[in-house]
Amino acid sequence: MLKVEKAVVAYGRATALREVSLVVNTGEIVTLIGANGAGKSTLLNAISGVVPLKGGDIWLDANRLSGLPSHRTVRLGVGYVPEGRQIFGTMTVMDNLTMGSYAHVARNWLRPLGYAGWALRSDTVKSNLEMVFDLFPVLKERRGQQAGSLSGGEQQMLAIGRALMSSPKILLLDEPSLGLAPNLVRDILRLIARLRAEGLTILLIEQDAAAALKIADRGYVMERGRIVLEGSSQELFRNDEVRQAYLGKTRA
Amino acid sequence: MAGVTSGSIYALVGLGFTVIYSVTGIINFAQGEFVMLGGMISYIILDSTGLPTVPALLLTIAVVATVGAVLYLMAIRSARKASVVSLIIITIGASVFIRGVAGEIWTRDYVRPPYFSGDESLSFLGAYIQPQALWIIGTTVAAMIVLQVFLTYTVMGKALRACAINRAAAGLVGIDARVMALISFSLAAAFGALGGVVVAPLTTTSYSVGVMMGLKGFVAAAIGGFRSPFAAFVGGITIGIVESLAVAIDWGPFSSAYKDAIALVVLLLILLVRSGRLAAEERVG
């Protein structure tokens, strides 16, 4: 269970998060809804340790995440797919996935010095790789290709696949469908539902709030660095303010 | 041939610049001092302990790699909130410090460690060549290959590259950028020391050779755009050959007296062409 308690984040004098509290129960899909600049991405950045907290606390199960940099939170089970994918463009698909398992490999400090192929033979890493190739057969086909030469959708799959290589307990997804064709957006959302079915916990930011609420169990609405509303997906769907502000003219 | 020999050393120094720059965004102006330390420490170990050549040289490289690590931990890491420009200035200070200490505790004379395998010239295609020159070229090529294999095939090497490509994303997969920076400083120091160790028997060495070595290695790396070790290698060989051509022509502005100025001219040209691009790529350390 991910628990954020009164998290405060400030960039210089500008406060981006004002005492945000939320809970993501194990096995849930929770979505964050809000306009650009509402603090959704900042919240994910704070959870993964990319930006430091000014106040408050963040816990994942029994581990305290607040105060840890991102390379430490990965080891505790936070898998983060940031906006813009951030894959290693001039490395191959396989190398990107290998880097995804770095948190596992580096548990033993001598292992990174070995041949990368050996690292992939360890049980955990091997089964993660099989799972990623099973979810995204196209990555298996293109494993020797430069990641930067993949299409936008394939790069998104690679970014998610790379995060899965670290065996995360919770996956933080920031606009995974940004810039993708509508049919790919559906594929990605279907995939997120499938990941949950396999036991992952997911915290999702998605521009298309209606689509996100369809696969999510619960949602939080953010405005100017605060959480202003929370509820089950059905409740938020039915809420008039939410429908007007974020769901456009979509049918209930 | 003389050009390729001195170019090899510039290439080794340039490799160091490239490794540190690509991983951390810092241009380490103490890089030349690693070459000086390599030459001086190998001389001292060989002169005073009677260790056989190979262990003495390996020990030298290990010592200098440690100096590189200490430089990072004490000067760079402790100033973690400083901008890249301040960190670069810190490396200039560190180079002055290392040179000063070396000049105080060791002799200020030029010294020459023994050749690796005698000083009898070999005849090669009608030209005579010092065996040490072959050692220099062979060592540089071998070091290049080892580095390339390390960066291409090991998890650690891939992690260093990942850090160079996108430091934030490297953090997200669990790579500690500070550990990678530490490794890059040690690697760069080791490569610089290797250069110093192999070149000192041929050219002699002193506490002050680091300045010129650092400068030429910087030019080698700059020709390669600080991008890849191979580019630095090509850059180093280029500088070496251009220099030796100037010495061979030995006329007017191409007089051998201006040999060292050539690298500076090349540097000026590169800075004119590239300064905009480098500034645009400036990254945070």
CSV table of N, CA and C in Angstrom, one decimal, chain B residues 39 42 46 57 111-116 130 132 136 195-205:
chain,number,residue,atom,x,y,z
B,39,GLY,N,53.7,9.1,-14.5
B,39,GLY,CA,55.1,9.0,-14.8
B,39,GLY,C,56.0,9.1,-13.5
B,42,SER,N,55.6,6.0,-11.1
B,42,SER,CA,56.2,4.8,-11.6
B,42,SER,C,57.8,4.9,-11.5
B,46,LEU,N,59.8,2.3,-9.3
B,46,LEU,CA,60.9,1.5,-9.9
B,46,LEU,C,62.3,1.8,-9.4
B,57,LEU,N,54.1,-1.0,-12.4
B,57,LEU,CA,53.2,-0.1,-13.2
B,57,LEU,C,51.8,-0.3,-12.8
B,111,VAL,N,63.1,13.4,-14.7
B,111,VAL,CA,63.6,12.1,-14.4
B,111,VAL,C,63.1,11.1,-15.5
B,112,ARG,N,63.8,10.0,-15.6
B,112,ARG,CA,63.4,9.0,-16.7
B,112,ARG,C,63.4,7.6,-16.1
B,113,PRO,N,62.2,7.0,-16.0
B,113,PRO,CA,62.1,5.6,-15.6
B,113,PRO,C,62.7,4.8,-16.7
B,114,PRO,N,63.1,3.5,-16.4
B,114,PRO,CA,63.8,2.7,-17.4
B,114,PRO,C,62.8,2.3,-18.5
B,115,TYR,N,63.3,2.1,-19.7
B,115,TYR,CA,62.5,1.5,-20.8
B,115,TYR,C,61.9,0.2,-20.4
B,116,PHE,N,60.8,-0.2,-21.0
B,116,PHE,CA,60.1,-1.4,-20.7
B,116,PHE,C,61.0,-2.6,-21.2
B,130,GLN,N,62.0,3.3,-31.7
B,130,GLN,CA,62.3,2.9,-30.3
B,130,GLN,C,61.2,1.8,-29.9
B,132,GLN,N,60.1,1.5,-27.1
B,132,GLN,CA,59.1,2.1,-26.2
B,132,GLN,C,58.0,2.7,-27.0
B,136,ILE,N,54.0,2.2,-26.4
B,136,ILE,CA,53.1,3.3,-26.2
B,136,ILE,C,51.8,3.1,-27.1
B,195,GLY,N,48.9,6.5,-19.5
B,195,GLY,CA,49.6,7.3,-20.5
B,195,GLY,C,50.9,7.8,-19.9
B,196,GLY,N,50.9,8.3,-18.7
B,196,GLY,CA,52.1,8.8,-18.1
B,196,GLY,C,53.2,7.7,-17.9
B,197,VAL,N,52.7,6.5,-17.5
B,197,VAL,CA,53.6,5.4,-17.3
B,197,VAL,C,54.3,5.0,-18.5
B,198,VAL,N,53.6,4.9,-19.7
B,198,VAL,CA,54.3,4.4,-20.9
B,198,VAL,C,55.1,5.4,-21.6
B,199,VAL,N,54.7,6.7,-21.4
B,199,VAL,CA,55.4,7.7,-22.1
B,199,VAL,C,56.7,8.2,-21.4
B,200,ALA,N,56.7,8.1,-20.1
B,200,ALA,CA,57.8,8.7,-19.3
B,200,ALA,C,59.2,8.2,-19.7
B,201,PRO,N,59.4,6.9,-20.0
B,201,PRO,CA,60.7,6.4,-20.3
B,201,PRO,C,61.2,7.0,-21.6
B,202,LEU,N,60.3,7.4,-22.5
B,202,LEU,CA,60.7,7.9,-23.8
B,202,LEU,C,61.0,9.4,-23.7
B,203,THR,N,60.1,10.2,-23.1
B,203,THR,CA,60.2,11.6,-23.1
B,203,THR,C,60.8,12.2,-21.8
B,204,THR,N,61.0,11.4,-20.8
B,204,THR,CA,61.3,11.9,-19.5
B,204,THR,C,60.1,12.6,-18.9
B,205,THR,N,60.1,12.8,-17.6
B,205,THR,CA,58.9,13.4,-17.0
B,205,THR,C,59.3,14.3,-15.8
